[in-house]
Tab-separated table of C-alpha atoms in Angstrom:
chain	number	residue	atom	x	y	z
Z	1	MET	CA	42.249	-43.571	86.372
Z	2	GLN	CA	45.464	-45.917	85.967
Z	3	VAL	CA	47.800	-46.680	88.686
Z	4	LEU	CA	51.183	-48.002	88.741
Z	5	TYR	CA	52.945	-49.381	91.422
Z	6	PHE	CA	56.938	-50.121	91.214
Z	7	ALA	CA	59.327	-52.420	93.061
Z	8	TRP	CA	58.130	-53.610	97.047
Z	9	MET	CA	55.033	-51.592	96.363
Z	10	ARG	CA	54.114	-53.678	93.012
Z	11	GLU	CA	54.836	-56.754	95.270
Z	12	ARG	CA	52.429	-55.566	98.088
Z	13	VAL	CA	49.817	-54.484	95.800
Z	14	GLY	CA	50.431	-57.467	93.587
Z	15	ALA	CA	49.660	-55.554	90.693
Z	16	ALA	CA	52.111	-53.578	88.434
Z	17	SER	CA	49.357	-51.377	87.036
Z	18	GLU	CA	45.279	-51.222	87.569
Z	19	GLU	CA	42.695	-49.001	86.426
Z	20	ILE	CA	40.939	-47.139	89.673
Z	21	ASP	CA	38.140	-45.518	90.303
Z	22	PRO	CA	39.285	-42.697	92.659
Z	23	GLU	CA	35.499	-42.217	93.693
Z	24	GLY	CA	36.102	-38.121	94.451
Z	25	ALA	CA	40.007	-38.499	95.570
Z	26	LYS	CA	41.027	-34.822	94.729
Z	27	THR	CA	44.567	-35.197	95.842
Z	28	ALA	CA	47.133	-38.550	96.035
Z	29	ARG	CA	46.878	-38.474	99.551
Z	30	GLU	CA	43.242	-39.161	99.306
Z	31	LEU	CA	43.529	-41.814	97.359
Z	32	VAL	CA	45.407	-43.669	99.203
Z	33	GLU	CA	43.038	-43.403	102.014
Z	34	ARG	CA	40.314	-44.507	99.605
Z	35	LEU	CA	42.703	-47.498	98.862
Z	36	CYS	CA	43.685	-48.530	102.136
Z	37	ALA	CA	40.343	-48.688	103.441
Z	38	ARG	CA	39.616	-50.932	100.223
Z	39	ASP	CA	41.811	-53.708	101.094
Z	40	GLU	CA	44.840	-55.470	103.255
Z	41	ARG	CA	47.026	-55.120	100.128
Z	42	TYR	CA	47.063	-51.773	99.586
Z	43	ALA	CA	47.520	-50.853	103.564
Z	44	LEU	CA	50.169	-52.706	103.452
Z	45	ALA	CA	52.037	-51.492	100.440
Z	46	PHE	CA	51.357	-47.501	102.018
Z	47	SER	CA	52.394	-48.435	105.231
Z	48	GLU	CA	55.378	-46.453	104.893
Z	49	LEU	CA	53.571	-43.486	103.649
Z	50	ALA	CA	56.490	-41.147	104.508
Z	51	SER	CA	59.168	-42.994	101.995
Z	52	VAL	CA	56.420	-43.436	99.068
Z	53	ARG	CA	57.162	-41.925	95.911
Z	54	VAL	CA	54.291	-40.361	93.621
Z	55	ALA	CA	53.946	-38.840	89.765
Z	56	VAL	CA	51.176	-37.944	88.743
Z	57	ASP	CA	51.513	-37.986	84.678
Z	58	GLN	CA	54.929	-38.912	84.957
Z	59	GLU	CA	55.651	-36.021	86.803
Z	60	MET	CA	57.399	-36.125	90.391
Z	61	ALA	CA	54.762	-34.939	92.571
Z	62	ASP	CA	53.417	-33.823	96.302
Z	63	LEU	CA	50.988	-36.549	98.317
Z	64	ASP	CA	48.698	-33.329	98.807
Z	65	ALA	CA	49.145	-32.435	94.899
Z	66	SER	CA	45.877	-32.474	92.845
Z	67	ILE	CA	44.698	-35.449	90.793
Z	68	ALA	CA	42.080	-34.035	89.145
Z	69	GLY	CA	41.865	-35.029	85.538
Z	70	ALA	CA	45.229	-37.209	85.973
Z	71	ARG	CA	45.057	-40.141	83.863
Z	72	GLU	CA	47.838	-42.401	85.379
Z	73	ILE	CA	49.075	-41.822	89.038
Z	74	ALA	CA	52.196	-43.752	89.870
Z	75	PHE	CA	53.712	-44.673	92.998
Z	76	PHE	CA	57.323	-46.241	94.527
Z	77	PRO	CA	59.628	-46.458	96.958
Z	78	PRO	CA	62.777	-44.086	96.446
Z	79	VAL	CA	64.769	-44.916	93.436
Z	80	THR	CA	67.814	-46.847	94.125
Z	81	GLY	CA	69.528	-47.206	90.621
Z	82	GLY	CA	73.275	-45.890	89.301
T	1	MET	CA	71.087	-39.813	69.111
T	2	ALA	CA	69.188	-36.532	70.623
T	3	ASP	CA	70.720	-33.696	70.646
T	4	ALA	CA	71.354	-30.795	73.367
T	5	GLY	CA	71.963	-27.431	71.705
T	6	GLY	CA	74.166	-29.577	69.303
T	7	ILE	CA	75.641	-31.748	71.896
T	8	PRO	CA	75.761	-35.556	70.835
T	9	THR	CA	73.808	-36.918	73.507
T	10	HIS	CA	72.443	-40.777	73.473
T	11	VAL	CA	71.100	-42.624	75.977
T	12	SER	CA	69.850	-46.532	76.725
T	13	VAL	CA	67.464	-48.789	78.685
T	14	GLN	CA	68.416	-51.653	78.043
T	15	PRO	CA	69.132	-55.898	79.612
T	16	ASP	CA	71.773	-56.255	77.377
T	17	ASP	CA	75.667	-55.909	78.347
T	18	PHE	CA	77.554	-53.262	76.800
T	19	ASP	CA	81.449	-52.923	75.476
T	20	ILE	CA	83.328	-49.411	77.543
T	21	GLY	CA	85.699	-49.487	74.621
T	22	GLU	CA	83.701	-49.336	71.668
T	23	GLU	CA	81.075	-46.911	73.402
T	24	ILE	CA	84.225	-44.300	74.478
T	25	GLU	CA	85.268	-44.848	70.783
T	26	ARG	CA	81.694	-44.091	69.024
T	27	LEU	CA	81.634	-40.934	71.192
T	28	ALA	CA	85.294	-39.627	70.591
T	29	ARG	CA	84.824	-40.150	66.857
T	30	GLY	CA	84.716	-37.666	64.797
T	31	ASN	CA	85.270	-34.992	66.503
T	32	ARG	CA	88.937	-33.627	66.893
T	33	ASP	CA	88.339	-31.228	69.274
T	34	ILE	CA	87.584	-33.648	72.324
T	35	GLY	CA	90.618	-33.855	74.569
T	36	ALA	CA	88.948	-35.930	77.691
T	37	VAL	CA	86.921	-38.599	77.644
T	38	VAL	CA	85.818	-39.739	81.164
T	39	SER	CA	83.284	-42.736	82.019
T	40	PHE	CA	82.390	-44.344	85.338
T	41	THR	CA	81.070	-47.883	84.858
T	42	GLY	CA	78.633	-49.221	87.914
T	43	LEU	CA	79.308	-52.710	88.643
T	44	VAL	CA	77.406	-55.369	90.826
T	45	ARG	CA	79.359	-56.217	93.898
T	46	GLU	CA	79.156	-59.639	95.491
T	47	MET	CA	79.392	-58.238	99.223
T	48	THR	CA	76.834	-56.328	100.566
T	49	THR	CA	76.141	-54.792	103.873
T	50	ASP	CA	73.638	-57.452	104.186
T	51	GLY	CA	76.088	-60.617	103.272
T	52	GLU	CA	77.064	-62.110	99.925
T	53	ILE	CA	74.459	-61.684	97.425
T	54	SER	CA	73.667	-64.383	94.201
T	55	ALA	CA	72.024	-61.887	91.873
T	56	MET	CA	70.263	-58.265	91.463
T	57	GLU	CA	67.449	-57.362	89.383
T	58	LEU	CA	66.792	-53.985	88.147
T	59	GLU	CA	63.086	-52.957	88.140
T	60	HIS	CA	62.757	-49.770	86.117
T	61	TRP	CA	59.697	-47.660	84.557
T	62	PRO	CA	59.335	-48.439	81.385
T	63	GLY	CA	58.289	-45.727	79.078
T	64	MET	CA	59.490	-43.295	82.000
T	65	THR	CA	63.323	-43.866	82.451
T	66	GLU	CA	64.638	-42.774	78.994
T	67	LYS	CA	63.000	-39.957	79.093
T	68	ALA	CA	64.152	-39.418	82.893
T	69	LEU	CA	67.823	-39.959	81.659
T	70	SER	CA	67.607	-37.644	78.636
T	71	ASP	CA	66.851	-34.860	81.289
T	72	ILE	CA	69.801	-35.462	83.248
T	73	ALA	CA	71.753	-35.690	80.463
T	74	ARG	CA	70.653	-32.093	79.431
T	75	GLU	CA	70.977	-30.799	82.192
T	76	ALA	CA	74.795	-31.801	82.352
T	77	THR	CA	75.331	-30.314	78.936
T	78	ALA	CA	73.914	-27.225	79.711
T	79	ARG	CA	76.017	-27.162	83.316
T	80	TRP	CA	79.313	-27.640	81.430
T	81	PRO	CA	80.830	-27.166	77.926
T	82	LEU	CA	80.394	-31.191	76.758
T	83	ASP	CA	81.351	-32.256	73.694
T	84	GLY	CA	78.835	-35.753	74.309
T	85	VAL	CA	77.607	-37.838	76.911
T	86	ARG	CA	76.313	-41.141	76.813
T	87	ILE	CA	74.390	-42.936	79.214
T	88	ILE	CA	73.395	-46.928	79.656
T	89	HIS	CA	72.194	-48.352	82.503
T	90	ARG	CA	70.693	-52.045	82.372
T	91	HIS	CA	67.739	-53.644	83.776
T	92	GLY	CA	66.434	-57.002	84.579
T	93	LYS	CA	68.633	-60.036	86.277
T	94	LEU	CA	72.408	-59.537	86.904
T	95	GLU	CA	74.948	-61.486	88.244
T	96	PRO	CA	77.966	-60.021	91.017
T	97	GLY	CA	80.548	-59.265	88.817
T	98	ASP	CA	78.526	-57.258	85.896
T	99	LYS	CA	78.346	-54.113	84.847
T	100	ILE	CA	75.202	-52.144	85.653
T	101	VAL	CA	75.425	-48.452	84.257
T	102	LEU	CA	78.404	-46.258	82.439
T	103	VAL	CA	77.718	-43.015	81.919
T	104	LEU	CA	80.400	-41.055	79.400
T	105	THR	CA	81.422	-37.648	79.419
T	106	ALA	CA	83.425	-35.773	76.389
T	107	SER	CA	85.019	-32.652	77.113
T	108	ARG	CA	88.234	-30.431	75.675
T	109	HIS	CA	88.781	-29.486	79.155
T	110	ARG	CA	89.597	-32.614	82.009
T	111	ALA	CA	87.965	-30.663	85.075
T	112	ALA	CA	84.757	-30.262	82.904
T	113	ALA	CA	84.198	-34.071	81.954
T	114	PHE	CA	85.206	-35.441	85.052
T	115	GLU	CA	82.106	-32.544	87.009
T	116	ALA	CA	79.884	-33.580	84.781
T	117	ALA	CA	80.555	-37.319	85.056
T	118	GLU	CA	79.979	-36.919	88.493
T	119	PHE	CA	76.741	-34.798	88.156
T	120	LEU	CA	75.125	-37.511	86.229
T	121	MET	CA	75.595	-40.341	88.278
T	122	ASP	CA	74.634	-38.328	91.373
T	123	TYR	CA	71.568	-37.383	89.279
T	124	LEU	CA	70.962	-41.355	88.238
T	125	LYS	CA	71.143	-42.328	91.726
T	126	THR	CA	68.622	-40.406	93.140
T	127	ARG	CA	66.294	-39.171	90.149
T	128	ALA	CA	66.297	-42.018	87.394
T	129	PRO	CA	63.504	-44.676	87.897
T	130	PHE	CA	65.141	-47.948	88.924
T	131	TRP	CA	64.738	-50.113	91.909
T	132	LYS	CA	67.117	-52.904	92.783
T	133	LYS	CA	66.355	-55.820	93.910
T	134	GLU	CA	69.137	-58.510	95.591
T	135	HIS	CA	69.057	-61.907	96.101
T	136	SER	CA	71.241	-64.284	98.480
T	137	ALA	CA	70.610	-67.101	100.434
T	138	ARG	CA	68.051	-66.119	102.649
T	139	GLY	CA	65.802	-64.790	99.538
T	140	GLY	CA	65.329	-61.370	97.770
T	141	ARG	CA	65.263	-58.063	99.416
T	142	TRP	CA	65.039	-54.389	97.892
T	143	VAL	CA	67.673	-52.053	98.360
T	144	ASP	CA	67.234	-49.361	100.290
T	145	ALA	CA	67.935	-45.799	98.999
T	146	ARG	CA	70.934	-44.150	100.875
T	147	GLU	CA	70.940	-41.085	102.307
T	148	CYS	CA	74.808	-40.404	101.164
T	149	ASP	CA	72.872	-40.310	97.511
T	150	ASP	CA	70.748	-37.922	98.473
T	151	ALA	CA	73.284	-35.730	100.122
T	152	ALA	CA	75.509	-36.243	97.212
T	153	ALA	CA	72.911	-35.269	94.871
T	154	ASP	CA	72.197	-32.016	96.614
T	155	ARG	CA	75.511	-30.690	96.450
T	156	TRP	CA	74.860	-29.136	92.744
T	157	SER	CA	71.567	-27.587	93.748
T	158	GLY	CA	72.992	-24.720	94.418
T	159	GLN	CA	75.287	-23.850	91.713
T	160	ASP	CA	74.413	-21.548	88.800
K	1	MET	CA	102.061	-55.878	88.188
K	2	ALA	CA	103.249	-53.586	91.218
K	3	ASP	CA	101.641	-54.165	94.210
K	4	ALA	CA	101.247	-50.899	96.651
K	5	GLY	CA	99.774	-52.256	100.382
K	6	GLY	CA	97.921	-55.269	98.737
K	7	ILE	CA	96.175	-53.117	95.963
K	8	PRO	CA	96.789	-53.752	92.043
K	9	THR	CA	98.757	-50.930	90.860
K	10	HIS	CA	99.838	-51.360	87.266
K	11	VAL	CA	101.619	-48.230	85.279
K	12	SER	CA	102.899	-48.759	81.657
K	13	VAL	CA	105.062	-45.905	79.756
K	14	GLN	CA	104.914	-47.098	75.782
K	15	PRO	CA	104.372	-46.039	72.210
K	16	ASP	CA	101.406	-48.106	71.680
K	17	ASP	CA	97.791	-47.434	71.583
K	18	PHE	CA	95.641	-49.274	74.455
K	19	ASP	CA	92.098	-50.768	74.223
K	20	ILE	CA	90.231	-49.059	77.249
K	21	GLY	CA	87.411	-51.875	77.296
K	22	GLU	CA	90.074	-54.179	78.092
K	23	GLU	CA	92.159	-52.063	80.975
K	24	ILE	CA	89.029	-51.763	82.331
K	25	GLU	CA	87.815	-55.357	82.310
K	26	ARG	CA	90.977	-56.412	83.403
K	27	LEU	CA	90.931	-54.307	86.470
K	28	ALA	CA	87.826	-55.665	87.655
K	29	ARG	CA	88.383	-59.041	86.420
K	30	GLY	CA	88.496	-61.316	89.743
K	31	ASN	CA	87.220	-58.802	92.367
K	32	ARG	CA	83.520	-58.671	93.119
K	33	ASP	CA	83.735	-56.397	95.745
K	34	ILE	CA	84.460	-53.432	92.873
K	35	GLY	CA	81.627	-51.292	92.482
K	36	ALA	CA	82.989	-48.624	90.571
K	37	VAL	CA	85.454	-47.768	87.988
K	38	VAL	CA	86.498	-44.454	86.683
K	39	SER	CA	88.302	-44.147	83.566
K	40	PHE	CA	90.214	-41.078	82.528
K	41	THR	CA	91.082	-40.793	78.595
K	42	GLY	CA	93.174	-37.749	77.203
K	43	LEU	CA	93.212	-37.239	73.367
K	44	VAL	CA	95.679	-35.514	71.049
K	45	ARG	CA	93.214	-31.768	70.330
K	46	GLU	CA	93.447	-31.029	66.344
K	47	MET	CA	92.745	-27.566	67.696
K	48	THR	CA	95.326	-25.797	70.220
K	49	THR	CA	95.385	-21.743	71.080
K	50	ASP	CA	98.175	-21.632	68.178
K	51	GLY	CA	95.862	-23.401	65.539
K	52	GLU	CA	95.726	-26.799	63.940
K	53	ILE	CA	98.214	-29.245	64.455
K	54	SER	CA	99.181	-32.182	62.413
K	55	ALA	CA	101.145	-34.114	64.655
K	56	MET	CA	102.016	-34.549	68.331
K	57	GLU	CA	105.342	-35.915	69.744
K	58	LEU	CA	105.930	-37.052	73.155
K	59	GLU	CA	109.079	-37.079	74.625
K	60	HIS	CA	110.010	-38.780	78.082
K	61	TRP	CA	112.426	-39.671	80.780
K	62	PRO	CA	113.305	-43.392	80.304
K	63	GLY	CA	113.983	-45.180	83.102
K	64	MET	CA	112.632	-42.282	85.519
K	65	THR	CA	108.621	-42.293	84.088
K	66	GLU	CA	107.715	-45.144	85.147
K	67	LYS	CA	109.152	-44.425	88.396
K	68	ALA	CA	107.469	-41.425	88.654
K	69	LEU	CA	104.109	-42.565	87.482
K	70	SER	CA	104.712	-45.419	89.840
K	71	ASP	CA	104.884	-43.070	92.905
K	72	ILE	CA	101.998	-41.213	91.769
K	73	ALA	CA	99.823	-44.621	91.986
K	74	ARG	CA	101.096	-45.465	95.516
K	75	GLU	CA	100.091	-41.779	96.487
K	76	ALA	CA	96.660	-42.704	95.393
K	77	THR	CA	96.311	-45.806	97.264
K	78	ALA	CA	97.427	-44.264	100.323
K	79	ARG	CA	95.139	-41.641	99.911
K	80	TRP	CA	91.731	-43.337	99.096
K	81	PRO	CA	89.950	-46.789	99.711
K	82	LEU	CA	91.008	-48.443	96.118
K	83	ASP	CA	90.558	-51.656	95.021
K	84	GLY	CA	93.047	-50.828	91.581
K	85	VAL	CA	95.072	-48.229	89.775
K	86	ARG	CA	95.950	-48.530	85.898
K	87	ILE	CA	98.308	-45.375	84.371
K	88	ILE	CA	98.830	-45.978	80.618
K	89	HIS	CA	100.948	-42.738	79.080
K	90	ARG	CA	102.040	-43.102	75.404
K	91	HIS	CA	105.019	-41.488	73.883
K	92	GLY	CA	106.603	-40.909	70.638
K	93	LYS	CA	104.702	-39.522	67.978
K	94	LEU	CA	100.934	-38.991	67.938
K	95	GLU	CA	98.108	-37.783	65.321
K	96	PRO	CA	95.082	-35.622	66.333
K	97	GLY	CA	92.413	-38.212	67.836
K	98	ASP	CA	95.044	-40.349	69.480
K	99	LYS	CA	94.645	-41.621	72.783
K	100	ILE	CA	97.670	-40.219	74.397
K	101	VAL	CA	96.886	-41.112	78.836
K	102	LEU	CA	94.696	-43.407	80.176
K	103	VAL	CA	93.533	-43.432	83.890
K	104	LEU	CA	91.616	-46.123	85.758
K	105	THR	CA	90.302	-46.423	89.454
K	106	ALA	CA	88.840	-49.062	90.971
K	107	SER	CA	86.936	-48.934	93.895
K	108	ARG	CA	83.612	-50.250	96.358
K	109	HIS	CA	82.075	-46.460	96.047
K	110	ARG	CA	82.226	-43.660	93.214
K	111	ALA	CA	83.240	-40.919	95.420
K	112	ALA	CA	86.484	-42.446	96.039
K	113	ALA	CA	86.979	-43.683	92.324
K	114	PHE	CA	86.163	-40.072	90.882
K	115	GLU	CA	88.582	-38.003	93.291
K	116	ALA	CA	91.942	-40.493	93.083
K	117	ALA	CA	91.001	-40.355	89.209
K	118	GLU	CA	91.452	-36.454	89.205
K	119	PHE	CA	94.225	-36.872	91.449
K	120	LEU	CA	95.660	-39.096	89.601
K	121	MET	CA	95.592	-36.544	86.123
K	122	ASP	CA	96.536	-33.504	88.071
K	123	TYR	CA	99.267	-35.146	89.466
K	124	LEU	CA	100.600	-36.405	85.975
K	125	LYS	CA	99.833	-33.159	84.519
K	126	THR	CA	102.372	-31.720	86.898
K	127	ARG	CA	104.542	-34.416	87.628
K	128	ALA	CA	105.764	-37.353	85.301
K	129	PRO	CA	108.595	-36.452	83.287
K	130	PHE	CA	106.476	-35.803	79.604
K	131	TRP	CA	107.077	-32.912	77.055
K	132	LYS	CA	104.574	-32.246	74.510
K	133	LYS	CA	105.794	-30.924	71.003
K	134	GLU	CA	103.355	-29.802	68.601
K	135	HIS	CA	103.635	-29.513	64.897
K	136	SER	CA	102.027	-27.518	62.397
K	137	ALA	CA	102.363	-25.729	58.882
K	138	ARG	CA	104.566	-23.337	60.998
K	139	GLY	CA	106.990	-26.253	62.064
K	140	GLY	CA	106.970	-27.227	65.855
K	141	ARG	CA	106.446	-25.643	69.056
K	142	TRP	CA	106.949	-26.974	72.540
K	143	VAL	CA	103.726	-26.931	74.416
K	144	ASP	CA	103.922	-24.354	77.661
K	145	ALA	CA	103.040	-25.358	81.217
K	146	ARG	CA	99.951	-24.056	82.005
K	147	GLU	CA	99.565	-22.509	85.175
K	148	CYS	CA	95.954	-23.832	85.832
K	149	ASP	CA	97.040	-27.677	85.816
K	150	ASP	CA	99.765	-26.235	88.723
K	151	ALA	CA	96.626	-24.634	90.338
K	152	ALA	CA	94.695	-27.845	89.945
K	153	ALA	CA	97.471	-30.413	91.608
K	154	ASP	CA	98.106	-27.613	94.304
K	155	ARG	CA	94.049	-28.318	95.572
K	156	TRP	CA	95.226	-32.006	96.963
K	157	SER	CA	98.498	-30.549	99.146
K	158	GLY	CA	96.507	-29.461	101.925
K	159	GLN	CA	94.786	-32.652	102.381
K	160	ASP	CA	95.136	-35.062	104.770
S	1	MET	CA	128.933	-36.322	86.174
S	2	GLN	CA	125.868	-36.948	83.752
S	3	VAL	CA	124.423	-34.366	82.422
S	4	LEU	CA	120.592	-35.140	80.765
S	5	TYR	CA	118.420	-32.535	79.034
S	6	PHE	CA	115.310	-32.808	77.577
S	7	ALA	CA	112.507	-31.138	75.322
S	8	TRP	CA	113.736	-27.563	74.197
S	9	MET	CA	116.636	-27.773	76.402
S	10	ARG	CA	117.853	-30.794	74.265
S	11	GLU	CA	117.415	-28.985	71.460
S	12	ARG	CA	119.547	-25.951	72.292
S	13	VAL	CA	122.114	-28.258	73.631
S	14	GLY	CA	122.388	-30.464	71.035
S	15	ALA	CA	122.536	-33.135	73.317
S	16	ALA	CA	120.230	-35.415	74.984
S	17	SER	CA	123.365	-35.898	77.383
S	18	GLU	CA	127.036	-35.549	77.850
S	19	GLU	CA	129.483	-36.905	80.233
S	20	ILE	CA	130.670	-33.108	82.214
S	21	ASP	CA	133.169	-32.157	84.552
S	22	PRO	CA	131.849	-30.101	87.102
S	23	GLU	CA	135.035	-28.041	87.393
S	24	GLY	CA	134.281	-27.869	91.103
S	25	ALA	CA	130.721	-26.526	90.658
S	26	LYS	CA	128.702	-27.318	94.115
S	27	THR	CA	125.608	-26.390	93.166
S	28	ALA	CA	123.335	-27.066	89.968
S	29	ARG	CA	123.371	-22.964	89.523
S	30	GLU	CA	127.024	-23.474	89.797
S	31	LEU	CA	127.438	-25.899	86.930
S	32	VAL	CA	124.874	-23.638	84.919
S	33	GLU	CA	127.068	-20.933	85.140
S	34	ARG	CA	130.303	-23.044	84.026
S	35	LEU	CA	128.309	-24.410	81.070
S	36	CYS	CA	126.845	-21.105	80.179
S	37	ALA	CA	130.599	-19.237	80.301
S	38	ARG	CA	131.523	-22.553	78.097
S	39	ASP	CA	129.045	-22.311	74.827
S	40	GLU	CA	126.554	-20.392	73.560
S	41	ARG	CA	124.247	-23.524	73.168
S	42	TYR	CA	123.971	-23.727	76.865
S	43	ALA	CA	124.107	-19.783	77.531
S	44	LEU	CA	120.850	-20.431	74.504
S	45	ALA	CA	119.312	-23.454	76.640
S	46	PHE	CA	119.442	-21.984	80.096
S	47	SER	CA	118.200	-18.610	79.117
S	48	GLU	CA	114.995	-19.048	80.634
S	49	LEU	CA	116.706	-20.126	84.049
S	50	ALA	CA	113.773	-19.257	86.286
S	51	SER	CA	111.437	-21.975	84.406
S	52	VAL	CA	114.382	-24.604	84.415
S	53	ARG	CA	113.598	-27.485	86.850
S	54	VAL	CA	116.580	-29.812	87.994
S	55	ALA	CA	116.992	-33.156	89.507
S	56	VAL	CA	119.612	-34.754	91.237
S	57	ASP	CA	120.166	-38.837	90.531
S	58	GLN	CA	116.598	-38.779	89.548
S	59	GLU	CA	115.317	-36.783	92.691
S	60	MET	CA	113.511	-33.432	91.805
S	61	ALA	CA	116.047	-30.525	93.551
S	62	ASP	CA	116.284	-26.765	93.993
S	63	LEU	CA	119.197	-24.845	91.681
S	64	ASP	CA	121.038	-24.161	94.501
S	65	ALA	CA	120.867	-27.662	95.944
S	66	SER	CA	124.612	-29.098	96.703
S	67	ILE	CA	125.379	-31.412	93.581
S	68	ALA	CA	128.300	-32.948	95.536
S	69	GLY	CA	128.813	-36.601	94.545
S	70	ALA	CA	125.855	-36.521	92.452
S	71	ARG	CA	126.125	-39.374	89.492
S	72	GLU	CA	123.656	-37.639	87.111
S	73	ILE	CA	122.266	-34.254	86.860
S	74	ALA	CA	119.032	-33.576	84.594
S	75	PHE	CA	117.580	-30.434	83.414
S	76	PHE	CA	114.144	-29.783	82.045
S	77	PRO	CA	111.096	-27.228	81.251
S	78	PRO	CA	108.698	-27.858	83.584
S	79	VAL	CA	106.471	-31.141	82.092
S	80	THR	CA	103.584	-31.247	80.074
S	81	GLY	CA	102.260	-34.664	79.956
S	82	GLY	CA	98.921	-36.387	80.705
């Protein structure tokens, strides 16, 4: 699945998007756990997990929402536009 | 130009500056039942809580941002008797004094135009996928979301 | 250009049209601490409760009107943390679609800019010495004051 | 004293301003009574007295406020600007 990162999460991961094998992760939270185990960059990007926002196929979702069948998961900090 | 229940709504996400007067004229043109147009213009401030900045970078989510702005505009037209909505949000690198965002609402009545413009700004601040990074002599710093913006957006959720 | 406690306030009563974009640029220019500018533009509506109008005549009280507008602007700067106020009100003969009034408020914060602009409009409607006469196929008719405008202005009198 | 009229009051009186001898009137209301007795035009202009607004020397005033020493009295309907 395609995973997107924005703002300081993008900077910490070092990529705006990447193709990720979810390795059987059923929720966004499980996906985050697998990523953090994989590389220090992810551990740094997700260190403030309480403030991380998730969108599954461009719909806002909860960290514990299912990601089964999703094509795109986006992770980002709270928005600061306007 | 999208159409929300027959009401002209138009959203743009662009790096370029915009002309407020021209946008207002365009929104009001051709509809002589509009009695009130409210505009909100957001500008880059030089002084922030962390000192003076030299530039601001606005990141957004291409492909998603325009959809979010259209949703917000549609929600406003469903809540208030509006005759037009216009949203322009810039992205890219901006300098102090530069315009960031423009929200226009047109209505027969001033109360509807004012309320809808406030609603749109509150929702833009909390729901549109933009992230600001401030640049100063000390380097770059991502702007934190403000809890008072969430509180401002929340005040609309009890209504209607 | 009057000065209300160091805050630039500028009021005009004039027959001529105005350029909203230019007025906003002028208000924000030179002050990079302004984060928000709100504008209200009032336009002549073609359809009124009494049918279609061909023109509107705005009478005012020369010598008194500018003073009234300055008083209203000063009151706004005393109530809200503003960085600038601009009021333009036209008089004379106007046509449907023409601009009647412009109110601009500039502030660091959007809530102050929005509230002050609403306050200014509510007070203009009830305290500035202007009288509207609508012209239609059936002749001229002076517009009645609306009780809801009084009610809107009253909501500010309990504050502070 | 100078007396000013605006909008439909101006039209009914037939003058925007005029020099008036207050004939001893002590309040705006007494001035109105003297004017109405003087000519039908005034009776017509002041027929909706409850909605008539008064300014004494450019300050909003009550119909029963004193006009002693005033140089200018203005009469007008409720304002409808903005």
